PDB file of C-alpha atoms in Angstrom:
ATOM      1  CA  MET A   1     104.654  95.690 110.198  1.00 54.00           C
ATOM      2  CA  ARG A   2     105.544  96.108 106.803  1.00 65.00           C
ATOM      3  CA  LEU A   3     103.924  99.573 106.515  1.00 72.00           C
ATOM      4  CA  ALA A   4     105.593 100.924 109.867  1.00 74.00           C
ATOM      5  CA  VAL A   5     109.158  99.656 108.297  1.00 71.00           C
ATOM      6  CA  ILE A   6     108.490 101.329 105.150  1.00 74.00           C
ATOM      7  CA  GLY A   7     107.287 104.349 107.084  1.00 79.00           C
ATOM      8  CA  ARG A   8     110.248 104.656 109.344  1.00 80.00           C
ATOM      9  CA  ARG A   9     112.669 104.418 106.548  1.00 78.00           C
ATOM     10  CA  ALA A  10     110.777 107.307 104.855  1.00 81.00           C
ATOM     11  CA  LEU A  11     111.171 109.258 107.903  1.00 86.00           C
ATOM     12  CA  SER A  12     114.792 108.586 108.179  1.00 84.00           C
ATOM     13  CA  GLY A  13     115.134 109.816 104.259  1.00 82.00           C
ATOM     14  CA  VAL A  14     113.514 112.971 105.268  1.00 86.00           C
ATOM     15  CA  VAL A  15     115.940 113.133 108.000  1.00 89.00           C
ATOM     16  CA  VAL A  16     118.864 112.893 105.614  1.00 87.00           C
ATOM     17  CA  LEU A  17     117.136 115.073 103.407  1.00 87.00           C
ATOM     18  CA  VAL A  18     117.076 117.960 105.696  1.00 88.00           C
ATOM     19  CA  GLY A  19     120.952 117.346 106.875  1.00 88.00           C
ATOM     20  CA  VAL A  20     122.217 117.688 103.394  1.00 86.00           C
ATOM     21  CA  SER A  21     119.593 120.988 102.674  1.00 87.00           C
ATOM     22  CA  ILE A  22     121.946 122.198 105.598  1.00 88.00           C
ATOM     23  CA  LEU A  23     125.120 121.226 104.082  1.00 86.00           C
ATOM     24  CA  SER A  24     124.191 122.170 100.736  1.00 83.00           C
ATOM     25  CA  PHE A  25     123.275 125.585 102.049  1.00 83.00           C
ATOM     26  CA  SER A  26     126.129 125.594 103.769  1.00 81.00           C
ATOM     27  CA  LEU A  27     128.482 125.822 100.614  1.00 73.00           C
ATOM     28  CA  ILE A  28     127.528 129.063  99.946  1.00 71.00           C
ATOM     29  CA  GLN A  29     128.092 130.296 103.578  1.00 69.00           C
ATOM     30  CA  LEU A  30     131.110 128.858 103.936  1.00 70.00           C
ATOM     31  CA  LEU A  31     133.135 130.440 101.343  1.00 65.00           C
ATOM     32  CA  PRO A  32     135.865 132.519 102.513  1.00 61.00           C
ATOM     33  CA  GLY A  33     135.687 136.224 102.724  1.00 60.00           C
ATOM     34  CA  ASP A  34     132.811 138.144 101.278  1.00 64.00           C
ATOM     35  CA  THR A  35     130.789 135.221  99.625  1.00 66.00           C
ATOM     36  CA  ALA A  36     129.310 137.323  96.954  1.00 71.00           C
ATOM     37  CA  ALA A  37     132.944 138.742  96.020  1.00 71.00           C
ATOM     38  CA  ALA A  38     134.131 135.102  95.686  1.00 66.00           C
ATOM     39  CA  ILE A  39     131.022 133.999  93.612  1.00 67.00           C
ATOM     40  CA  ALA A  40     131.520 136.693  91.285  1.00 68.00           C
ATOM     41  CA  GLY A  41     135.306 136.200  90.643  1.00 66.00           C
ATOM     42  CA  ASP A  42     138.314 138.749  90.789  1.00 67.00           C
ATOM     43  CA  PHE A  43     137.183 140.754  87.810  1.00 70.00           C
ATOM     44  CA  ALA A  44     133.541 141.737  89.121  1.00 73.00           C
ATOM     45  CA  THR A  45     132.292 145.020  89.485  1.00 78.00           C
ATOM     46  CA  PRO A  46     131.055 146.570  92.723  1.00 79.00           C
ATOM     47  CA  GLU A  47     127.612 146.439  90.972  1.00 78.00           C
ATOM     48  CA  GLN A  48     127.717 142.531  89.955  1.00 78.00           C
ATOM     49  CA  ILE A  49     128.876 141.798  93.607  1.00 76.00           C
ATOM     50  CA  GLU A  50     125.887 143.600  94.913  1.00 78.00           C
ATOM     51  CA  ALA A  51     123.436 141.922  92.574  1.00 79.00           C
ATOM     52  CA  ILE A  52     124.346 138.684  93.300  1.00 75.00           C
ATOM     53  CA  ARG A  53     124.421 139.578  96.787  1.00 76.00           C
ATOM     54  CA  GLU A  54     120.837 140.598  96.497  1.00 76.00           C
ATOM     55  CA  GLN A  55     119.967 137.634  94.454  1.00 72.00           C
ATOM     56  CA  LEU A  56     121.132 135.074  97.105  1.00 71.00           C
ATOM     57  CA  GLY A  57     119.518 137.263  99.811  1.00 72.00           C
ATOM     58  CA  LEU A  58     122.798 137.445 101.818  1.00 72.00           C
ATOM     59  CA  ASN A  59     121.847 140.754 103.106  1.00 73.00           C
ATOM     60  CA  GLN A  60     119.301 139.064 105.495  1.00 76.00           C
ATOM     61  CA  PRO A  61     120.242 136.676 108.625  1.00 79.00           C
ATOM     62  CA  VAL A  62     121.534 133.386 108.017  1.00 78.00           C
ATOM     63  CA  ILE A  63     118.627 131.394 109.500  1.00 86.00           C
ATOM     64  CA  LEU A  64     116.203 133.514 107.691  1.00 85.00           C
ATOM     65  CA  GLN A  65     118.378 132.744 104.175  1.00 81.00           C
ATOM     66  CA  TYR A  66     118.219 129.025 104.851  1.00 86.00           C
ATOM     67  CA  PHE A  67     114.539 128.763 105.096  1.00 87.00           C
ATOM     68  CA  THR A  68     113.471 131.457 102.501  1.00 84.00           C
ATOM     69  CA  TRP A  69     116.121 129.230 100.097  1.00 83.00           C
ATOM     70  CA  LEU A  70     114.406 125.770 101.548  1.00 87.00           C
ATOM     71  CA  GLY A  71     110.914 127.454 100.720  1.00 88.00           C
ATOM     72  CA  HIS A  72     112.034 127.996  97.276  1.00 85.00           C
ATOM     73  CA  VAL A  73     113.580 124.457  96.764  1.00 87.00           C
ATOM     74  CA  LEU A  74     110.291 122.653  98.015  1.00 88.00           C
ATOM     75  CA  GLN A  75     108.393 124.542  95.328  1.00 88.00           C
ATOM     76  CA  GLY A  76     111.118 123.314  92.917  1.00 86.00           C
ATOM     77  CA  ASP A  77     112.779 126.201  92.453  1.00 86.00           C
ATOM     78  CA  PHE A  78     116.751 125.353  93.230  1.00 86.00           C
ATOM     79  CA  GLY A  79     118.006 128.948  92.103  1.00 82.00           C
ATOM     80  CA  THR A  80     119.554 130.481  89.322  1.00 82.00           C
ATOM     81  CA  SER A  81     122.667 129.544  87.644  1.00 84.00           C
ATOM     82  CA  LEU A  82     125.322 132.551  87.991  1.00 77.00           C
ATOM     83  CA  ALA A  83     127.337 130.802  84.671  1.00 80.00           C
ATOM     84  CA  THR A  84     124.055 130.618  82.453  1.00 84.00           C
ATOM     85  CA  GLY A  85     121.183 132.641  84.220  1.00 81.00           C
ATOM     86  CA  ARG A  86     118.995 129.511  83.435  1.00 88.00           C
ATOM     87  CA  PRO A  87     117.395 127.687  86.273  1.00 89.00           C
ATOM     88  CA  ALA A  88     119.472 125.359  87.900  1.00 89.00           C
ATOM     89  CA  LEU A  89     116.823 122.488  88.393  1.00 90.00           C
ATOM     90  CA  GLU A  90     115.996 122.714  84.578  1.00 91.00           C
ATOM     91  CA  MET A  91     119.991 122.567  83.622  1.00 92.00           C
ATOM     92  CA  ILE A  92     119.698 119.334  85.772  1.00 92.00           C
ATOM     93  CA  LEU A  93     117.125 117.867  84.321  1.00 92.00           C
ATOM     94  CA  GLU A  94     118.533 118.142  80.885  1.00 91.00           C
ATOM     95  CA  ALA A  95     121.702 116.340  82.112  1.00 90.00           C
ATOM     96  CA  VAL A  96     119.650 113.405  83.717  1.00 90.00           C
ATOM     97  CA  PRO A  97     118.957 111.489  80.502  1.00 91.00           C
ATOM     98  CA  PRO A  98     122.741 110.877  79.582  1.00 91.00           C
ATOM     99  CA  THR A  99     123.564 109.883  83.227  1.00 90.00           C
ATOM    100  CA  ALA A 100     120.715 107.634  83.711  1.00 88.00           C
ATOM    101  CA  SER A 101     121.033 105.846  80.512  1.00 90.00           C
ATOM    102  CA  ILE A 102     124.342 105.146  81.455  1.00 90.00           C
ATOM    103  CA  ALA A 103     123.628 103.827  85.049  1.00 87.00           C
ATOM    104  CA  LEU A 104     120.545 101.855  84.198  1.00 88.00           C
ATOM    105  CA  VAL A 105     122.454  99.753  81.522  1.00 91.00           C
ATOM    106  CA  SER A 106     125.590  99.585  83.357  1.00 89.00           C
ATOM    107  CA  LEU A 107     123.316  98.297  86.508  1.00 86.00           C
ATOM    108  CA  THR A 108     121.579  95.722  84.167  1.00 88.00           C
ATOM    109  CA  ILE A 109     124.831  94.104  82.734  1.00 91.00           C
ATOM    110  CA  SER A 110     126.510  94.191  86.208  1.00 88.00           C
ATOM    111  CA  THR A 111     123.515  92.475  87.911  1.00 86.00           C
ATOM    112  CA  ILE A 112     123.052  89.866  85.086  1.00 88.00           C
ATOM    113  CA  VAL A 113     126.864  89.235  85.170  1.00 90.00           C
ATOM    114  CA  GLY A 114     127.383  89.635  88.855  1.00 88.00           C
ATOM    115  CA  LEU A 115     124.550  87.283  89.710  1.00 85.00           C
ATOM    116  CA  GLY A 116     125.654  84.566  86.924  1.00 87.00           C
ATOM    117  CA  VAL A 117     129.363  84.666  88.049  1.00 89.00           C
ATOM    118  CA  GLY A 118     128.367  84.617  92.026  1.00 87.00           C
ATOM    119  CA  LEU A 119     126.061  81.787  91.781  1.00 85.00           C
ATOM    120  CA  LEU A 120     128.225  79.503  89.744  1.00 87.00           C
ATOM    121  CA  ALA A 121     130.976  80.266  91.832  1.00 89.00           C
ATOM    122  CA  ALA A 122     129.033  79.429  95.039  1.00 85.00           C
ATOM    123  CA  LEU A 123     127.647  75.864  93.235  1.00 82.00           C
ATOM    124  CA  ASN A 124     131.138  75.221  92.643  1.00 86.00           C
ATOM    125  CA  ARG A 125     132.952  76.089  95.596  1.00 85.00           C
ATOM    126  CA  GLY A 126     136.582  75.262  96.346  1.00 85.00           C
ATOM    127  CA  ARG A 127     136.821  74.282  92.734  1.00 89.00           C
ATOM    128  CA  TRP A 128     138.951  75.582  89.817  1.00 91.00           C
ATOM    129  CA  VAL A 129     136.122  77.569  88.389  1.00 90.00           C
ATOM    130  CA  ASP A 130     135.516  79.130  91.856  1.00 88.00           C
ATOM    131  CA  HIS A 131     139.111  80.130  92.215  1.00 90.00           C
ATOM    132  CA  LEU A 132     139.241  81.432  88.698  1.00 92.00           C
ATOM    133  CA  LEU A 133     135.951  83.725  89.061  1.00 90.00           C
ATOM    134  CA  SER A 134     137.066  84.940  92.305  1.00 89.00           C
ATOM    135  CA  PHE A 135     140.442  86.027  90.913  1.00 91.00           C
ATOM    136  CA  LEU A 136     138.849  87.948  87.941  1.00 91.00           C
ATOM    137  CA  ALA A 137     136.611  89.567  90.329  1.00 89.00           C
ATOM    138  CA  SER A 138     139.120  90.688  92.403  1.00 88.00           C
ATOM    139  CA  ILE A 139     140.954  92.229  89.168  1.00 89.00           C
ATOM    140  CA  SER A 140     137.818  93.904  87.979  1.00 88.00           C
ATOM    141  CA  ILE A 141     137.319  95.629  91.587  1.00 86.00           C
ATOM    142  CA  SER A 142     141.060  96.972  91.255  1.00 86.00           C
ATOM    143  CA  ALA A 143     140.677  98.396  87.665  1.00 85.00           C
ATOM    144  CA  PRO A 144     139.569 102.067  87.425  1.00 86.00           C
ATOM    145  CA  ALA A 145     136.600 102.476  85.189  1.00 86.00           C
ATOM    146  CA  PHE A 146     138.130 105.109  83.209  1.00 86.00           C
ATOM    147  CA  TRP A 147     141.165 102.906  82.461  1.00 89.00           C
ATOM    148  CA  ILE A 148     139.047  99.975  81.142  1.00 90.00           C
ATOM    149  CA  LEU A 149     136.843 102.604  79.207  1.00 90.00           C
ATOM    150  CA  LEU A 150     140.049 103.780  77.664  1.00 90.00           C
ATOM    151  CA  LEU A 151     141.100 100.515  76.383  1.00 91.00           C
ATOM    152  CA  MET A 152     137.592  99.840  75.129  1.00 91.00           C
ATOM    153  CA  VAL A 153     137.390 103.016  72.997  1.00 90.00           C
ATOM    154  CA  LEU A 154     140.834 102.303  71.578  1.00 90.00           C
ATOM    155  CA  PHE A 155     139.889  98.770  70.682  1.00 91.00           C
ATOM    156  CA  PHE A 156     136.242  99.127  69.785  1.00 91.00           C
ATOM    157  CA  ALA A 157     136.037 102.802  68.476  1.00 88.00           C
ATOM    158  CA  ILE A 158     139.406 103.799  67.399  1.00 88.00           C
ATOM    159  CA  LEU A 159     141.162 100.172  65.684  1.00 88.00           C
ATOM    160  CA  ASN A 160     138.066  98.742  64.576  1.00 86.00           C
ATOM    161  CA  ARG A 161     135.416 101.347  64.655  1.00 86.00           C
ATOM    162  CA  TRP A 162     132.543  99.190  65.668  1.00 89.00           C
ATOM    163  CA  LEU A 163     131.384 101.808  68.082  1.00 89.00           C
ATOM    164  CA  PRO A 164     131.354 105.537  68.507  1.00 88.00           C
ATOM    165  CA  ALA A 165     134.024 106.820  70.816  1.00 84.00           C
ATOM    166  CA  VAL A 166     132.523 109.862  72.142  1.00 85.00           C
ATOM    167  CA  GLY A 167     129.198 111.567  72.484  1.00 86.00           C
ATOM    168  CA  TYR A 168     125.534 110.689  73.313  1.00 88.00           C
ATOM    169  CA  VAL A 169     122.314 110.325  71.382  1.00 89.00           C
ATOM    170  CA  PRO A 170     118.995 110.512  72.949  1.00 88.00           C
ATOM    171  CA  LEU A 171     116.752 107.502  72.836  1.00 88.00           C
ATOM    172  CA  SER A 172     114.356 109.590  70.182  1.00 88.00           C
ATOM    173  CA  ALA A 173     117.175 109.182  67.595  1.00 88.00           C
ATOM    174  CA  GLY A 174     116.570 105.286  67.425  1.00 88.00           C
ATOM    175  CA  PHE A 175     117.361 102.365  70.048  1.00 91.00           C
ATOM    176  CA  TRP A 176     120.653 101.433  68.405  1.00 91.00           C
ATOM    177  CA  PRO A 177     122.332 104.751  68.080  1.00 90.00           C
ATOM    178  CA  TRP A 178     121.150 105.467  71.689  1.00 92.00           C
ATOM    179  CA  LEU A 179     122.588 102.078  72.804  1.00 92.00           C
ATOM    180  CA  SER A 180     125.921 102.121  70.810  1.00 90.00           C
ATOM    181  CA  HIS A 181     127.072 105.777  72.570  1.00 90.00           C
ATOM    182  CA  ILE A 182     126.303 104.696  75.988  1.00 90.00           C
ATOM    183  CA  LEU A 183     127.632 100.602  75.533  1.00 91.00           C
ATOM    184  CA  LEU A 184     131.314 101.384  76.209  1.00 92.00           C
ATOM    185  CA  PRO A 185     130.787 103.739  79.243  1.00 92.00           C
ATOM    186  CA  ALA A 186     128.130 101.162  80.529  1.00 91.00           C
ATOM    187  CA  ILE A 187     130.478  98.167  80.256  1.00 92.00           C
ATOM    188  CA  ALA A 188     133.513  99.944  81.720  1.00 91.00           C
ATOM    189  CA  LEU A 189     131.114 101.265  84.762  1.00 89.00           C
ATOM    190  CA  SER A 190     129.921  97.440  85.196  1.00 89.00           C
ATOM    191  CA  PHE A 191     133.229  96.103  85.848  1.00 89.00           C
ATOM    192  CA  THR A 192     133.748  97.187  89.293  1.00 86.00           C
ATOM    193  CA  HIS A 193     130.103  96.736  90.330  1.00 85.00           C
ATOM    194  CA  GLY A 194     129.341  93.537  88.830  1.00 87.00           C
ATOM    195  CA  ALA A 195     132.472  92.198  90.748  1.00 89.00           C
ATOM    196  CA  GLU A 196     130.910  93.652  94.093  1.00 87.00           C
ATOM    197  CA  ILE A 197     127.682  91.992  93.259  1.00 86.00           C
ATOM    198  CA  ALA A 198     129.355  88.748  92.171  1.00 88.00           C
ATOM    199  CA  ARG A 199     131.446  88.696  95.412  1.00 88.00           C
ATOM    200  CA  TYR A 200     128.177  89.172  97.342  1.00 84.00           C
ATOM    201  CA  THR A 201     126.326  86.786  95.643  1.00 84.00           C
ATOM    202  CA  ARG A 202     128.542  83.902  96.269  1.00 87.00           C
ATOM    203  CA  GLY A 203     128.785  84.678  99.649  1.00 84.00           C
ATOM    204  CA  SER A 204     125.120  84.802 100.167  1.00 80.00           C
ATOM    205  CA  VAL A 205     124.140  81.554  98.026  1.00 81.00           C
ATOM    206  CA  ILE A 206     127.120  79.700  99.764  1.00 82.00           C
ATOM    207  CA  ASP A 207     125.454  80.923 103.627  1.00 79.00           C
ATOM    208  CA  VAL A 208     122.318  79.598 102.273  1.00 76.00           C
ATOM    209  CA  LEU A 209     123.445  76.236 100.737  1.00 74.00           C
ATOM    210  CA  ALA A 210     124.994  75.962 104.545  1.00 74.00           C
ATOM    211  CA  ALA A 211     121.749  76.712 106.285  1.00 71.00           C
ATOM    212  CA  PRO A 212     120.083  73.558 108.103  1.00 73.00           C
ATOM    213  CA  TYR A 213     117.105  73.456 105.842  1.00 68.00           C
ATOM    214  CA  ILE A 214     118.971  73.210 102.714  1.00 67.00           C
ATOM    215  CA  ARG A 215     120.811  70.302 104.181  1.00 69.00           C
ATOM    216  CA  ALA A 216     117.371  69.000 105.121  1.00 71.00           C
ATOM    217  CA  ALA A 217     115.853  69.609 101.888  1.00 65.00           C
ATOM    218  CA  ARG A 218     118.734  67.899 100.129  1.00 66.00           C
ATOM    219  CA  ALA A 219     118.179  64.785 102.592  1.00 68.00           C
ATOM    220  CA  ARG A 220     114.397  64.399 101.622  1.00 68.00           C
ATOM    221  CA  GLY A 221     115.806  64.230  97.574  1.00 63.00           C
ATOM    222  CA  ALA A 222     115.389  67.740  96.810  1.00 60.00           C
ATOM    223  CA  ARG A 223     117.622  68.937  93.734  1.00 60.00           C
ATOM    224  CA  GLY A 224     118.258  71.329  91.058  1.00 54.00           C
ATOM    225  CA  GLY A 225     115.552  73.964  89.905  1.00 51.00           C
ATOM    226  CA  TRP A 226     113.041  72.702  92.874  1.00 49.00           C
ATOM    227  CA  LEU A 227     115.476  73.673  95.582  1.00 58.00           C
ATOM    228  CA  ALA A 228     116.787  76.926  93.400  1.00 56.00           C
ATOM    229  CA  GLY A 229     113.332  78.229  93.009  1.00 54.00           C
ATOM    230  CA  ARG A 230     111.916  77.066  96.492  1.00 56.00           C
ATOM    231  CA  HIS A 231     114.756  78.194  99.022  1.00 58.00           C
ATOM    232  CA  LEU A 232     118.109  79.394  97.128  1.00 62.00           C
ATOM    233  CA  THR A 233     116.872  82.444  95.180  1.00 61.00           C
ATOM    234  CA  ARG A 234     114.493  84.143  97.482  1.00 61.00           C
ATOM    235  CA  ASN A 235     116.927  83.722 100.640  1.00 62.00           C
ATOM    236  CA  SER A 236     120.024  84.694  98.962  1.00 63.00           C
ATOM    237  CA  ALA A 237     118.297  87.589  97.378  1.00 67.00           C
ATOM    238  CA  ILE A 238     117.700  89.410 100.737  1.00 67.00           C
ATOM    239  CA  PRO A 239     121.361  90.875 100.827  1.00 67.00           C
ATOM    240  CA  ILE A 240     121.675  90.893  97.139  1.00 70.00           C
ATOM    241  CA  VAL A 241     119.186  93.544  96.792  1.00 73.00           C
ATOM    242  CA  THR A 242     120.581  95.717  99.889  1.00 71.00           C
ATOM    243  CA  VAL A 243     124.072  95.713  97.062  1.00 73.00           C
ATOM    244  CA  LEU A 244     122.272  96.521  94.387  1.00 72.00           C
ATOM    245  CA  GLY A 245     120.996  99.542  96.024  1.00 72.00           C
ATOM    246  CA  LEU A 246     124.156 100.920  97.182  1.00 72.00           C
ATOM    247  CA  GLN A 247     125.818  99.902  93.930  1.00 72.00           C
ATOM    248  CA  LEU A 248     123.097 102.207  92.176  1.00 72.00           C
ATOM    249  CA  GLY A 249     124.375 105.139  94.635  1.00 71.00           C
ATOM    250  CA  ASN A 250     127.692 104.324  93.825  1.00 74.00           C
ATOM    251  CA  MET A 251     127.367 104.943  89.960  1.00 74.00           C
ATOM    252  CA  LEU A 252     126.258 108.560  90.593  1.00 73.00           C
ATOM    253  CA  GLY A 253     130.033 109.080  91.423  1.00 72.00           C
ATOM    254  CA  GLY A 254     131.588 106.538  89.433  1.00 76.00           C
ATOM    255  CA  VAL A 255     129.924 108.117  86.062  1.00 80.00           C
ATOM    256  CA  ILE A 256     131.289 111.494  86.581  1.00 78.00           C
ATOM    257  CA  VAL A 257     134.457 110.034  85.443  1.00 81.00           C
ATOM    258  CA  VAL A 258     133.442 108.050  83.025  1.00 87.00           C
ATOM    259  CA  GLU A 259     131.235 110.805  81.385  1.00 86.00           C
ATOM    260  CA  SER A 260     134.099 112.986  81.029  1.00 82.00           C
ATOM    261  CA  VAL A 261     136.234 110.390  79.187  1.00 84.00           C
ATOM    262  CA  ALA A 262     133.313 109.601  77.138  1.00 85.00           C
ATOM    263  CA  GLY A 263     132.373 113.364  76.030  1.00 85.00           C
ATOM    264  CA  ILE A 264     129.127 112.928  77.310  1.00 87.00           C
ATOM    265  CA  ASN A 265     127.272 115.750  79.182  1.00 86.00           C
ATOM    266  CA  GLY A 266     125.456 114.248  81.845  1.00 88.00           C
ATOM    267  CA  LEU A 267     125.290 114.841  85.151  1.00 88.00           C
ATOM    268  CA  GLY A 268     128.955 114.264  85.934  1.00 83.00           C
ATOM    269  CA  GLY A 269     129.767 116.740  83.187  1.00 84.00           C
ATOM    270  CA  PHE A 270     127.538 119.507  85.125  1.00 88.00           C
ATOM    271  CA  ALA A 271     129.064 118.755  88.296  1.00 86.00           C
ATOM    272  CA  VAL A 272     132.684 119.387  86.858  1.00 84.00           C
ATOM    273  CA  THR A 273     131.355 122.392  84.651  1.00 86.00           C
ATOM    274  CA  SER A 274     129.903 124.008  87.887  1.00 85.00           C
ATOM    275  CA  VAL A 275     132.977 123.614  89.622  1.00 83.00           C
ATOM    276  CA  LEU A 276     135.288 124.888  87.296  1.00 83.00           C
ATOM    277  CA  SER A 277     133.074 127.866  86.355  1.00 82.00           C
ATOM    278  CA  ARG A 278     132.415 128.598  90.104  1.00 78.00           C
ATOM    279  CA  ASP A 279     128.885 128.063  89.748  1.00 82.00           C
ATOM    280  CA  TYR A 280     127.766 127.433  93.403  1.00 82.00           C
ATOM    281  CA  ILE A 281     124.446 127.605  92.772  1.00 84.00           C
ATOM    282  CA  ALA A 282     124.344 125.242  90.094  1.00 88.00           C
ATOM    283  CA  LEU A 283     126.683 122.881  92.774  1.00 87.00           C
ATOM    284  CA  GLN A 284     124.259 123.501  95.398  1.00 86.00           C
ATOM    285  CA  ALA A 285     121.205 122.278  93.542  1.00 89.00           C
ATOM    286  CA  TYR A 286     123.210 118.906  91.956  1.00 90.00           C
ATOM    287  CA  VAL A 287     124.390 117.786  95.688  1.00 87.00           C
ATOM    288  CA  LEU A 288     120.786 118.099  96.825  1.00 89.00           C
ATOM    289  CA  PHE A 289     119.158 116.282  93.548  1.00 89.00           C
ATOM    290  CA  ALA A 290     121.806 113.680  93.957  1.00 86.00           C
ATOM    291  CA  ALA A 291     121.066 113.150  97.597  1.00 86.00           C
ATOM    292  CA  VAL A 292     117.339 113.057  96.784  1.00 87.00           C
ATOM    293  CA  VAL A 293     118.039 110.352  93.878  1.00 86.00           C
ATOM    294  CA  ILE A 294     119.789 108.270  96.354  1.00 84.00           C
ATOM    295  CA  VAL A 295     116.969 108.699  99.159  1.00 85.00           C
ATOM    296  CA  ILE A 296     114.617 107.325  96.788  1.00 85.00           C
ATOM    297  CA  VAL A 297     116.485 104.615  95.530  1.00 82.00           C
ATOM    298  CA  ASN A 298     117.274 103.310  99.384  1.00 81.00           C
ATOM    299  CA  LEU A 299     113.426 103.645  99.817  1.00 82.00           C
ATOM    300  CA  ILE A 300     112.880 101.516  97.176  1.00 82.00           C
ATOM    301  CA  VAL A 301     115.471  98.989  98.194  1.00 79.00           C
ATOM    302  CA  ASP A 302     113.958  98.965 101.504  1.00 78.00           C
ATOM    303  CA  ILE A 303     110.258  98.351 100.134  1.00 79.00           C
ATOM    304  CA  LEU A 304     111.662  95.442  97.979  1.00 77.00           C
ATOM    305  CA  TYR A 305     113.670  93.965 101.558  1.00 74.00           C
ATOM    306  CA  THR A 306     110.341  94.065 103.194  1.00 74.00           C
ATOM    307  CA  ILE A 307     108.575  92.053 100.333  1.00 74.00           C
ATOM    308  CA  ILE A 308     111.305  89.218 100.334  1.00 70.00           C
ATOM    309  CA  ASN A 309     112.429  88.787 103.815  1.00 63.00           C
ATOM    310  CA  PRO A 310     109.696  86.801 106.051  1.00 60.00           C
ATOM    311  CA  LYS A 311     111.435  88.297 109.128  1.00 61.00           C
ATOM    312  CA  VAL A 312     110.530  92.102 108.567  1.00 57.00           C
ATOM    313  CA  ARG A 313     106.542  90.826 106.929  1.00 55.00           C
ATOM    314  CA  SER A 314     106.259  89.139 110.193  1.00 53.00           C
TER     315      SER A 314
END
């Protein structure tokens, strides 16, 4: 049963990727006027326009163009950047480490804080602790990540010089130099996502605490760690795992603004540069790459869901 569920999820992911590939391919086809001229810019010579037309195969029928392009993509050829002349996938892979570092550190922080805050609020439902934590979570959700990052940079980097303000250092240069450069962006990004996780955790734990089997366990004298380990943790984790997958997908969008403020050349900077330079091939590759990552993340979440959810296992 578990393999059947995972197989259906994987098949639906493939369908999504096919749809995204059509939309990505349409980025080129839907440009107004002459596609090659629109890509080349206002000052391109006829020879340059014709070279772009030949490079993209725009002289062929649209259906043939799509399947030719898709065949190259399946072989790892996402096209050549019009701005740099380099393979688009190679440029994307170079931009992955900064973005992945920020996203993973941010997800770790938001998960730990969100689960702790949500559990504390649920166990103190209706008390001042619950009201205070819920109020702080609402503020965190409303605060833009770039605004939080600017305040943190002002205090930690400019006024006190405890952490660097901008830039990125790879992990190979040392753990602390790497962490110090991504810590502020990761924390700023984790405010909203941590608050979302806290709210879902609170609601999930409250629902589990109200379940009949929890009341029956309490009536039999179950208390503390046994109750949390046997029933509360596993059953409340079912919706939380789904939320974690969604939050990781949302981070790919939020990290664009954070990277721009922090001066980090990750996937966000790559996307912005591609738009500003009218590098539609690179932008096309970015959209498809991001879709693949999100589909893989959702598939992993579905696998975890089948592991922790007894209804799916049966």
